mmCIF file of C-alpha atoms in Angstrom:
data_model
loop_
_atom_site.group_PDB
_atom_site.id
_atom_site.type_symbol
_atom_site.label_atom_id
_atom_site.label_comp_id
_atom_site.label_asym_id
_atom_site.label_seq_id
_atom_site.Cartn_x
_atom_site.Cartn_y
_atom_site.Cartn_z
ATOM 1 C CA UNK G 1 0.000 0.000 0.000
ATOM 2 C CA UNK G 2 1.345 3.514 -0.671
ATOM 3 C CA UNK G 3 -0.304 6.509 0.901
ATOM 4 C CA UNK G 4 0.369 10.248 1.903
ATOM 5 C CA UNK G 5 -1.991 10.060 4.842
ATOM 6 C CA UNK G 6 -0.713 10.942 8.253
ATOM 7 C CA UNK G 7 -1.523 10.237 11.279
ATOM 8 C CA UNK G 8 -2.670 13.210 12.569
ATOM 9 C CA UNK G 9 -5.666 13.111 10.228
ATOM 10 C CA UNK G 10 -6.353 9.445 11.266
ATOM 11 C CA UNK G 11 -6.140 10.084 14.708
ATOM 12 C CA UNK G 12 -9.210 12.606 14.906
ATOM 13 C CA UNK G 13 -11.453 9.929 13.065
ATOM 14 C CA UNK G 14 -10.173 6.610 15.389
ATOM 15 C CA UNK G 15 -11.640 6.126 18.577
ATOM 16 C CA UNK G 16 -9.458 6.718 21.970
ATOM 17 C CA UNK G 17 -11.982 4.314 23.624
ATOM 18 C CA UNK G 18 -10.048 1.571 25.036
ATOM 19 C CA UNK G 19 -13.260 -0.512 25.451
ATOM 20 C CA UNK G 20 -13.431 -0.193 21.544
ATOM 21 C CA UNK G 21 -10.196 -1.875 20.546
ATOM 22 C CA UNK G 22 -10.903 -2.234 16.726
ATOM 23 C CA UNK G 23 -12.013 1.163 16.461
ATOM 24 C CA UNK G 24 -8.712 2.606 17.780
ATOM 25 C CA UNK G 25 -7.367 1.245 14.359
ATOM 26 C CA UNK G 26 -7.454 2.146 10.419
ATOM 27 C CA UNK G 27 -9.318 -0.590 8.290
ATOM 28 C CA UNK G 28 -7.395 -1.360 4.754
ATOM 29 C CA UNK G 29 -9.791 -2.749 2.571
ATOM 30 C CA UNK G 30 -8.022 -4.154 -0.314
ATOM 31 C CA UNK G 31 -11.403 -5.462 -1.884
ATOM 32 C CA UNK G 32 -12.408 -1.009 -2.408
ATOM 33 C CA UNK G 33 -8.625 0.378 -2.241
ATOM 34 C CA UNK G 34 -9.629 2.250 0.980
ATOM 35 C CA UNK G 35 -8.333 3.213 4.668
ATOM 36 C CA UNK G 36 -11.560 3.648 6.950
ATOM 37 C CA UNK G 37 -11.241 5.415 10.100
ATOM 38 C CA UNK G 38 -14.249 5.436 12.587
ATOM 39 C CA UNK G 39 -14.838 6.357 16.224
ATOM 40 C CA UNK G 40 -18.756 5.070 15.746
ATOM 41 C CA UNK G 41 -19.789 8.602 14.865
ATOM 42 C CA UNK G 42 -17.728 9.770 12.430
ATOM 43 C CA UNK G 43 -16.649 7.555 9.862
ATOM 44 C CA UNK G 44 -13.652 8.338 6.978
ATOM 45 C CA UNK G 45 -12.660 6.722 3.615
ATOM 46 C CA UNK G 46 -9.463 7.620 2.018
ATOM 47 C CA UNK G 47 -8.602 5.768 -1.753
ATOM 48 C CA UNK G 48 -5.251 4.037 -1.402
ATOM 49 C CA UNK G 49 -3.049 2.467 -3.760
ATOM 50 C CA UNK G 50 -3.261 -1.304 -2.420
ATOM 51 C CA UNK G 51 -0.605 -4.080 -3.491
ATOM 52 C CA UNK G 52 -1.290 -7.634 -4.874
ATOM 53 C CA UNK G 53 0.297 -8.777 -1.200
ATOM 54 C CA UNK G 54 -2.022 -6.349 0.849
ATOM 55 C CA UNK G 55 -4.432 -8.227 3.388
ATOM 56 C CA UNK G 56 -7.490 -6.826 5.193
ATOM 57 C CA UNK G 57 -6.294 -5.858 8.437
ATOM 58 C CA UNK G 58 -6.712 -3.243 11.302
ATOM 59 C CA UNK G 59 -3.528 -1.319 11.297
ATOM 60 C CA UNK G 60 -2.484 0.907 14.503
ATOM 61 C CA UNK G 61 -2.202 4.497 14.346
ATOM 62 C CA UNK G 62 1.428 3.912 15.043
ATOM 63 C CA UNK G 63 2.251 2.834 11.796
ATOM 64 C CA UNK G 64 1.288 6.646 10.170
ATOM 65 C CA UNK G 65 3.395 8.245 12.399
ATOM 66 C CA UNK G 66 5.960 9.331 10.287
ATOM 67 C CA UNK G 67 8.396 11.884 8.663
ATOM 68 C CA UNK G 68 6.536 12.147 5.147
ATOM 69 C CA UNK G 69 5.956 15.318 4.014
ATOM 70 C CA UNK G 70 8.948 17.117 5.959
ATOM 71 C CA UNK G 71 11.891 17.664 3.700
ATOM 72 C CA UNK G 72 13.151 14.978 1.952
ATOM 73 C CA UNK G 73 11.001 12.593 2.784
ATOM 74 C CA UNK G 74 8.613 10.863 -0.181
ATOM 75 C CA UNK G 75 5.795 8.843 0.174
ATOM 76 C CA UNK G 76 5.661 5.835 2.420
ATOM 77 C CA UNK G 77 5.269 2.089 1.549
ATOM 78 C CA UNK G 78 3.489 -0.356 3.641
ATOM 79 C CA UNK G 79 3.714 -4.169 3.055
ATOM 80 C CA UNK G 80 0.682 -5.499 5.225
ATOM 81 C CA UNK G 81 0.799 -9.540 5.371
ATOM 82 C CA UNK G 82 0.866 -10.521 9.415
ATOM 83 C CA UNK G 83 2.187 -7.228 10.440
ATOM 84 C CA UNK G 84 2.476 -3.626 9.232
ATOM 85 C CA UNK G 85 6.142 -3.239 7.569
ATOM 86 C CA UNK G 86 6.374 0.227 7.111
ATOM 87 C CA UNK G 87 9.443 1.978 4.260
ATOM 88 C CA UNK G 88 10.031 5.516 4.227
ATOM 89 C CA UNK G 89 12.794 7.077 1.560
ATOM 90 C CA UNK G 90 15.158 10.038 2.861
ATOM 91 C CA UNK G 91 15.803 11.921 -0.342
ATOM 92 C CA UNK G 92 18.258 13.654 1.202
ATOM 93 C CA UNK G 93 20.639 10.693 2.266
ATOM 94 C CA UNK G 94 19.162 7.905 -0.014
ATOM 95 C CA UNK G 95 18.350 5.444 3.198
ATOM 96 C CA UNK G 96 15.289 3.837 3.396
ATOM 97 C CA UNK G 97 13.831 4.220 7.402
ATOM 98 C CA UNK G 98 12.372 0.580 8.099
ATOM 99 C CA UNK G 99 9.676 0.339 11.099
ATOM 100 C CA UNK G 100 7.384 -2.966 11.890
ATOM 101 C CA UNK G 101 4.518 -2.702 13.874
ATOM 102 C CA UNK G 102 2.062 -5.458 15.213
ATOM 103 C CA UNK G 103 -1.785 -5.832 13.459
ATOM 104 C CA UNK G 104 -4.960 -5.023 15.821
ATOM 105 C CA UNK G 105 -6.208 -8.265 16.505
ATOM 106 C CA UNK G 106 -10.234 -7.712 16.377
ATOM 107 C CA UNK G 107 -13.106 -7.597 13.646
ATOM 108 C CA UNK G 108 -13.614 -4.307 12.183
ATOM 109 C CA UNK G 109 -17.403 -3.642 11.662
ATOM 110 C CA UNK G 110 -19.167 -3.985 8.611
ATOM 111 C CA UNK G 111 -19.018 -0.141 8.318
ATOM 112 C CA UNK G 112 -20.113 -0.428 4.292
ATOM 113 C CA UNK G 113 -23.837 -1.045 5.589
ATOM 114 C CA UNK G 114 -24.091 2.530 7.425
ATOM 115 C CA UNK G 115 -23.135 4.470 4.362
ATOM 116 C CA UNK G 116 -25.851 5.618 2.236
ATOM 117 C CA UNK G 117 -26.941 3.776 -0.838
ATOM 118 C CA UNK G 118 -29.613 6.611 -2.419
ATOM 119 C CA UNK G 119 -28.801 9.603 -4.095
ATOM 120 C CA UNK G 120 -29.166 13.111 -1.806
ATOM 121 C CA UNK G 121 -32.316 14.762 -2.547
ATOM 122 C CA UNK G 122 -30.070 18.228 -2.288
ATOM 123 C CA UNK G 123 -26.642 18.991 -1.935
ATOM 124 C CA UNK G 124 -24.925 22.231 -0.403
ATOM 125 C CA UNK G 125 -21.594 22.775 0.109
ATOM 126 C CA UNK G 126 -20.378 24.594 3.500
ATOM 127 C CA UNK G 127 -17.003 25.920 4.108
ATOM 128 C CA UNK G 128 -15.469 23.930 7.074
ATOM 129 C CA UNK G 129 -13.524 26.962 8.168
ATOM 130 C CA UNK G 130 -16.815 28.640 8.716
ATOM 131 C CA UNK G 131 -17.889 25.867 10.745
ATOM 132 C CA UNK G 132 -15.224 26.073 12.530
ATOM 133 C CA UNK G 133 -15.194 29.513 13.439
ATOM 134 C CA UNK G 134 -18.959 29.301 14.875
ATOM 135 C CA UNK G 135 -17.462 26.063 17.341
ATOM 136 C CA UNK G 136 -14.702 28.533 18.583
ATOM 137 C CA UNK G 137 -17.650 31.608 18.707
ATOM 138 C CA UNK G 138 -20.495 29.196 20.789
ATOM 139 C CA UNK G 139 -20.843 30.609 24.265
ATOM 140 C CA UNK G 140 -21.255 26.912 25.738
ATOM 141 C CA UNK G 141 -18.989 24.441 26.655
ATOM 142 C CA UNK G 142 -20.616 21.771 25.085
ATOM 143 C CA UNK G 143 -20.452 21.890 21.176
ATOM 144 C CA UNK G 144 -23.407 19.593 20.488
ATOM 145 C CA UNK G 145 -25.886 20.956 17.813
ATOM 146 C CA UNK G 146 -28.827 20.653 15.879
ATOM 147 C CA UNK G 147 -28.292 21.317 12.222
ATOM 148 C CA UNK G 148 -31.699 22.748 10.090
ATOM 149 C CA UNK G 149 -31.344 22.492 6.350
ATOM 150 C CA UNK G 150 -33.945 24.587 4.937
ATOM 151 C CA UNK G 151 -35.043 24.695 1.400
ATOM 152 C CA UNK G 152 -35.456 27.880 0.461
ATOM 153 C CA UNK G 153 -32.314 29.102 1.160
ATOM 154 C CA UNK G 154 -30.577 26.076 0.854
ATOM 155 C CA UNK G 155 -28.603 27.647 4.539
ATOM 156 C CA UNK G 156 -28.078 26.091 7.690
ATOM 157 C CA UNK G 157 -29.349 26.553 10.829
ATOM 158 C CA UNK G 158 -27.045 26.003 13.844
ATOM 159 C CA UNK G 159 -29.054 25.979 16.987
ATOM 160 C CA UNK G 160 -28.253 24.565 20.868
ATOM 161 C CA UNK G 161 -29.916 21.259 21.664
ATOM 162 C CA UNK G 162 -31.707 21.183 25.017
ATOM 163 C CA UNK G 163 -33.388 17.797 26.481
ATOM 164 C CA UNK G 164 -35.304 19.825 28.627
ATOM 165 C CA UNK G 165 -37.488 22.387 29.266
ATOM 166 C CA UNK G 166 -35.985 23.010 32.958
ATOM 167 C CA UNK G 167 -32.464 22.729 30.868
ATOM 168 C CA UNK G 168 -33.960 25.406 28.180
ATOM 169 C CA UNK G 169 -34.978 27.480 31.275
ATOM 170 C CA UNK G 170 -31.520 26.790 33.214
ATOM 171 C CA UNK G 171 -29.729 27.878 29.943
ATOM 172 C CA UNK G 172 -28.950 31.792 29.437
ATOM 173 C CA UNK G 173 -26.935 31.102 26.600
ATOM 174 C CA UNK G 174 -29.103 30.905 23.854
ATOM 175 C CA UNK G 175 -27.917 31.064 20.505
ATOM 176 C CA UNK G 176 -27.976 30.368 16.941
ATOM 177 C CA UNK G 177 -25.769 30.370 13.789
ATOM 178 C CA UNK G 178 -26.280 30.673 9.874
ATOM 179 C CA UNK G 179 -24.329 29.543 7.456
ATOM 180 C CA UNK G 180 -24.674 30.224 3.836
ATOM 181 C CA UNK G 181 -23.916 27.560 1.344
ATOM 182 C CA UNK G 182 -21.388 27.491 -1.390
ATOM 183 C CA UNK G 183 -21.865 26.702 -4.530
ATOM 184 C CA UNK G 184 -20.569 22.874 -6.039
ATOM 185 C CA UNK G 185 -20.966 23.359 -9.461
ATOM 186 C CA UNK G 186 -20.998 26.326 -11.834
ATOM 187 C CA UNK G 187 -24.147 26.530 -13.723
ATOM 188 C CA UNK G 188 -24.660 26.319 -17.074
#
């Protein structure tokens, strides 16, 4: 398998639940090309280029921690059969950098039958930054939301989610958020 993917953007989709033991790994499905990451909320897909050799297997975070992308590094080469035999090529002094790490032994879940099989009935496109921006701007601690698509507008709404009314009552910061789509595709 080669891939540029690091493990600082595997490690926010993983779990860090060590009651979930599969889920603090990175599926390789050789069968779709694909890395999946999920903490059972979240779920990520990233294409990979997959070798004749490759396996199935969970492989540990570990194994994407490494020096790609600083200077004269190139892309990294894993050989997963039994373990994770990761190669990374110094440009600068010609050495390959060898590392082995162990397989996580548990079943990854069949994480293909929670994607969606029909076609969105509409699309919008939001700038994460934006969203981002509104997390750091929320007078609450706790970030959880309610997202309202409307139609008309095609924006989102980003209001607080109380259980309660007591909690709604309890709550003096009240707030909500906007966010205006952008567009996909240019129109004809």
């Amino acid at each position: 398998m080669k891939t540029n993917i690091s493990n600082k953007q595997l490690k926010n989709l993983a779990s860090n639940d060590c009651l979930k033991p599969s889920l603090r790994g990175v599926f390789l499905n050789t069968e779709k090309n694909e890395l999946c990451a999920t903490d059972g909320h979240i779920l990520g897909r990233y294409k990979v280029d997959v070798s004749e050799t490759d396996h199935n297997a969970i492989l540990p975070l570990s194994a994407f921690d490494y020096k790609t992308g600083r200077k004269g590094y190139t892309a990294t080469e894993y050989a997963i059969n039994g373990s994770v035999k990761r190669t990374v090529v110094n440009n600068t002094t010609g050495q390959n950098e060898k590392a082995e790490f162990p397989l996580v032994e548990e079943r990854f879940p069949d994480y293909e039958a929670v994607l969606p099989s029909e076609t969105p009935t509409f699309e919008i496109g939001v700038d994460l930054k934006k969203l981002q921006k509104i997390a750091s701007a929320m007078p609450t601690k706790d970030k959880k939301v309610k997202l309202s698509f409307t139609t008309a507008t095609s924006a989102i709404r980003i209001e607080p989610i109380h259980h309660t009314k007591e909690e709604m009552k309890n709550n003096g910061d009240q707030f909500s958020f906007i966010v205006m789509p952008i567009r996909l595709k240019e129109t004809v």
